[in-house]
Coordinates of N, CA, C and O in Angstrom, one line a residue:
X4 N -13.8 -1.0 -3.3 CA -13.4 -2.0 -4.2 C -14.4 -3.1 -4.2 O -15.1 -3.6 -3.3
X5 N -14.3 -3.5 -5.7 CA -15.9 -4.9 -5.3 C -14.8 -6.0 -5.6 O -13.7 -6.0 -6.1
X6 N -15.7 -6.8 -5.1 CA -15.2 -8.4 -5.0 C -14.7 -9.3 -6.5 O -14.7 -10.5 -6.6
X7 N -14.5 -8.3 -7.8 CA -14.0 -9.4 -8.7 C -12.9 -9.2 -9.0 O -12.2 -9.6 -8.0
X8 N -12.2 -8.9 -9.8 CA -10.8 -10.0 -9.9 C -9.8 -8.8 -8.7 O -9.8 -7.6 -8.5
X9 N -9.0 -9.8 -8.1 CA -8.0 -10.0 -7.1 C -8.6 -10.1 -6.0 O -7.9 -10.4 -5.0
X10 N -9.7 -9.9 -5.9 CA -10.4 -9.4 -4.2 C -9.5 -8.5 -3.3 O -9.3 -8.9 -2.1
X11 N -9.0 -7.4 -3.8 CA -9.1 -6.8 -3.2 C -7.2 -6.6 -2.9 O -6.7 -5.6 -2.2
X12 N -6.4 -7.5 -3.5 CA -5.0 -7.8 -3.2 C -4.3 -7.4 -4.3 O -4.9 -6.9 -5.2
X13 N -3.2 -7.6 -4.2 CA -1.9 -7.4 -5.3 C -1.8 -8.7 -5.1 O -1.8 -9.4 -4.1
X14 N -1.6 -9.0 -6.7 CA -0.5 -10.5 -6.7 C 0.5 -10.1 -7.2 O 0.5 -9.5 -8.3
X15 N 1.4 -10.4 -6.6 CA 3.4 -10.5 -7.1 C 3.7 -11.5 -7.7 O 3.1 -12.6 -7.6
X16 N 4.8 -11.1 -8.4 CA 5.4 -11.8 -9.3 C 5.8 -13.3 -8.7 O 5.6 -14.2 -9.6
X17 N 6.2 -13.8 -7.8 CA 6.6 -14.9 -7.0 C 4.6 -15.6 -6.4 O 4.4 -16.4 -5.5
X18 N 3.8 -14.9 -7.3 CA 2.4 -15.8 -6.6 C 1.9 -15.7 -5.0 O 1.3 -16.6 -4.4
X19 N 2.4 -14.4 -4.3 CA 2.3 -14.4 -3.2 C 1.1 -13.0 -3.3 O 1.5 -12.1 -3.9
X20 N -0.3 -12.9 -2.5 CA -0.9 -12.1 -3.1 C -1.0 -11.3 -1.6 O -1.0 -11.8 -0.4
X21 N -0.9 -10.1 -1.9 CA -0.9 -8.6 -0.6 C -2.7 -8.5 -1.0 O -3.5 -9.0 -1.8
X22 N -2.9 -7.3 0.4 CA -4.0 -6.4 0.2 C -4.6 -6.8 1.5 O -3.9 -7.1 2.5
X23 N -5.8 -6.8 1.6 CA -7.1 -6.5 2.9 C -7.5 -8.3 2.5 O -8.7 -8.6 2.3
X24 N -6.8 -9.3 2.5 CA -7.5 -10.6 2.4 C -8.8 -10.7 1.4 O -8.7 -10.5 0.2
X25 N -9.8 -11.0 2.2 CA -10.8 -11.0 0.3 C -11.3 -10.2 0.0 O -12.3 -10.4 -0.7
X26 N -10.9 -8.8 0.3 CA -11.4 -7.5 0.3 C -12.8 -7.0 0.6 O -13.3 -5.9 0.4
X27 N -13.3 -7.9 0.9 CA -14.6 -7.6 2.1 C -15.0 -6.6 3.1 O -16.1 -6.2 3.3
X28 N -13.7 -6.3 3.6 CA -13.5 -5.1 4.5 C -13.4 -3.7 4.1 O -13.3 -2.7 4.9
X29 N -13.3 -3.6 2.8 CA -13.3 -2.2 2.0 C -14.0 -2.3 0.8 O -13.6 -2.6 -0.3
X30 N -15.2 -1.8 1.3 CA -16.5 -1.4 0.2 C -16.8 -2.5 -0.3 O -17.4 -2.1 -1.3
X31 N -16.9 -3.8 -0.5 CA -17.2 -4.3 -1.3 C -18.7 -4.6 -1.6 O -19.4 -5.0 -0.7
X32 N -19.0 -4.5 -2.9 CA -20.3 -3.5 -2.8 C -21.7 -4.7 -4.1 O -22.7 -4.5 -4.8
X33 N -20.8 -6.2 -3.9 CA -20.9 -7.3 -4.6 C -22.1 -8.7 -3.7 O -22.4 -9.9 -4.0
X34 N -22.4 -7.8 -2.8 CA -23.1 -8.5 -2.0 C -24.4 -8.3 -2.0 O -24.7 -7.1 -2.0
X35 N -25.3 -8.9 -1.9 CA -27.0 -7.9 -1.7 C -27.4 -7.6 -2.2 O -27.8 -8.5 -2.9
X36 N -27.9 -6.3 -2.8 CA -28.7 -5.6 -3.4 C -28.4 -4.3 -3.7 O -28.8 -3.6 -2.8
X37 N -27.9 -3.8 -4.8 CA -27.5 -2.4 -4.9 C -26.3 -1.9 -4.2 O -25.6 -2.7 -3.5
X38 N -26.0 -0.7 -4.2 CA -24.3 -0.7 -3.7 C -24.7 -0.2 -2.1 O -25.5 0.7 -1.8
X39 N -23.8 -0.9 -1.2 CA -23.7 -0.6 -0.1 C -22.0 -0.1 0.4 O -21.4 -0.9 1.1
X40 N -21.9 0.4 0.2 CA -20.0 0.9 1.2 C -20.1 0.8 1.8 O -21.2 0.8 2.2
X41 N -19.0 0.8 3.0 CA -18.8 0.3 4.2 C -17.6 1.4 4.1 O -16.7 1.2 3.3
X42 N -17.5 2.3 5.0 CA -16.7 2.8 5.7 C -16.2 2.3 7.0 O -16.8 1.9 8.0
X43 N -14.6 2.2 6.6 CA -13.9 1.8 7.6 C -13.5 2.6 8.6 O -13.0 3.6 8.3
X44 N -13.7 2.3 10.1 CA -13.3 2.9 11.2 C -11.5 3.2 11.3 O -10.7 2.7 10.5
X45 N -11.1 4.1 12.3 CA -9.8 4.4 11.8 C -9.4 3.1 12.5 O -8.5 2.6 11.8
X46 N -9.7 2.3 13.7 CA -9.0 1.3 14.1 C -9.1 0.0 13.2 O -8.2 -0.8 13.2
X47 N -10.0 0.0 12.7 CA -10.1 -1.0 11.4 C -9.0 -0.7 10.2 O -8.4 -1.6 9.6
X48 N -8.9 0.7 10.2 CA -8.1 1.0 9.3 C -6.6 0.7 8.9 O -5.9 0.4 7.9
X49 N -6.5 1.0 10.8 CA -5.1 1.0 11.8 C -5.0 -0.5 11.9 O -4.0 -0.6 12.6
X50 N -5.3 -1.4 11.7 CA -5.5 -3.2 11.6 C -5.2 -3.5 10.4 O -4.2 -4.1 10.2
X51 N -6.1 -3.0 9.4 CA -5.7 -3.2 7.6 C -4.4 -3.0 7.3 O -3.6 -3.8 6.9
X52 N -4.1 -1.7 7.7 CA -2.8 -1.4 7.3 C -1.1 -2.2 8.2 O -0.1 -2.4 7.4
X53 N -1.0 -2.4 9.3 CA -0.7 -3.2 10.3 C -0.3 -4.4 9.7 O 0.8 -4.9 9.5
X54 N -1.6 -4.9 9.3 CA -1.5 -6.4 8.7 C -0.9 -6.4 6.9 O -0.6 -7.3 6.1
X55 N -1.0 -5.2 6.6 CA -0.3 -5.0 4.7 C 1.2 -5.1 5.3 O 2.0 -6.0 5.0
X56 N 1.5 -3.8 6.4 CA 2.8 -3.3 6.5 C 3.6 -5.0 6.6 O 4.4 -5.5 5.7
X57 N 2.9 -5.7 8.4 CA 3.6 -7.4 8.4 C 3.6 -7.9 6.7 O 4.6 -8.0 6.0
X58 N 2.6 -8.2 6.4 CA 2.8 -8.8 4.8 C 4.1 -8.1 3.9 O 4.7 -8.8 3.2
X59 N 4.2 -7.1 4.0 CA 5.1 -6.6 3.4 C 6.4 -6.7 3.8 O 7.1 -6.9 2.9
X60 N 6.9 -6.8 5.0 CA 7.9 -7.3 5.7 C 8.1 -8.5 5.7 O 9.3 -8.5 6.1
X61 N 7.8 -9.8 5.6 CA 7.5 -11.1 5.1 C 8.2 -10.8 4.0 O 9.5 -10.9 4.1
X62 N 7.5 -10.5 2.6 CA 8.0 -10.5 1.8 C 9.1 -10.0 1.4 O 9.5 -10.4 0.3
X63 N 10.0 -9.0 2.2 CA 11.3 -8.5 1.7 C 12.0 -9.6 2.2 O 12.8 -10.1 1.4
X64 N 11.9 -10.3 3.5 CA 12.9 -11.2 4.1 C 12.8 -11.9 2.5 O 13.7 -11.7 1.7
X65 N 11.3 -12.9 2.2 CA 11.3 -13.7 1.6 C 12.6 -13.4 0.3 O 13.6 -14.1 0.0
X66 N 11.9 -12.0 -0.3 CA 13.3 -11.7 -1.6 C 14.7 -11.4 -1.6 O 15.6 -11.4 -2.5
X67 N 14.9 -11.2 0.2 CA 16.0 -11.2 0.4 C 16.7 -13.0 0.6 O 17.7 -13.5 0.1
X68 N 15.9 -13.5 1.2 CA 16.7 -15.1 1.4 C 16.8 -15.5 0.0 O 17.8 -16.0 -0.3
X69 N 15.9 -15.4 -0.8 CA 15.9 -15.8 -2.7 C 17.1 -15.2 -3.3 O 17.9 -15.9 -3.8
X70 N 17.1 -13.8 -3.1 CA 18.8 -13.4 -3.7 C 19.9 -13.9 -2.7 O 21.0 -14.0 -3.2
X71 N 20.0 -14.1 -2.0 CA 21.1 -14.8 -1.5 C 21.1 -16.1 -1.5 O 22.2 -16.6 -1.2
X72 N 20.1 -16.9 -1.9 CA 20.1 -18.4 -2.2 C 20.8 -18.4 -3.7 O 21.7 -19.1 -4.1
X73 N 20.1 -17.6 -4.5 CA 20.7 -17.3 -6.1 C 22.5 -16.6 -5.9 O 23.2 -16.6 -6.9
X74 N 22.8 -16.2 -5.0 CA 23.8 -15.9 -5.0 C 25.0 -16.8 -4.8 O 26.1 -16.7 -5.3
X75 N 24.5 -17.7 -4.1 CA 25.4 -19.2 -3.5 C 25.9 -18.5 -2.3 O 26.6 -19.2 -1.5

């Protein structure tokens, strides 16, 4: 993925954005000179995904405390 729009994340509806941070760490091929990819190691891999899964778990609490705040 190259470095222009999202870098690399999802943004959600509530402005909270997922993915690999500024997506630097997968391919991004917006740097330098001509396309370079970057294959990721599997522990790198095993890190990226680790750190989506926590973000992702964040966020369910988050939509869960929001419907129950909207709930009274």
């Amino acid at each position: 993925m190259c470095c222009g729009a999202g870098h690399g994340g999802r943004m959600h509806a509530h402005g909270h954005q997922h993915g690999s941070g500024s997506g630097h760490g997968r391919g991004c091929c917006c740097h330098g000179s001509g396309f370079h990819r970057r294959v990721l190691t599997r522990q790198e891999e095993l890190a990226q995904l680790e750190a989506y899964l926590k973000d992702l778990q964040e966020e369910i609490k988050t939509v869960e405390e929001r419907i129950k705040g909207l709930k009274g």
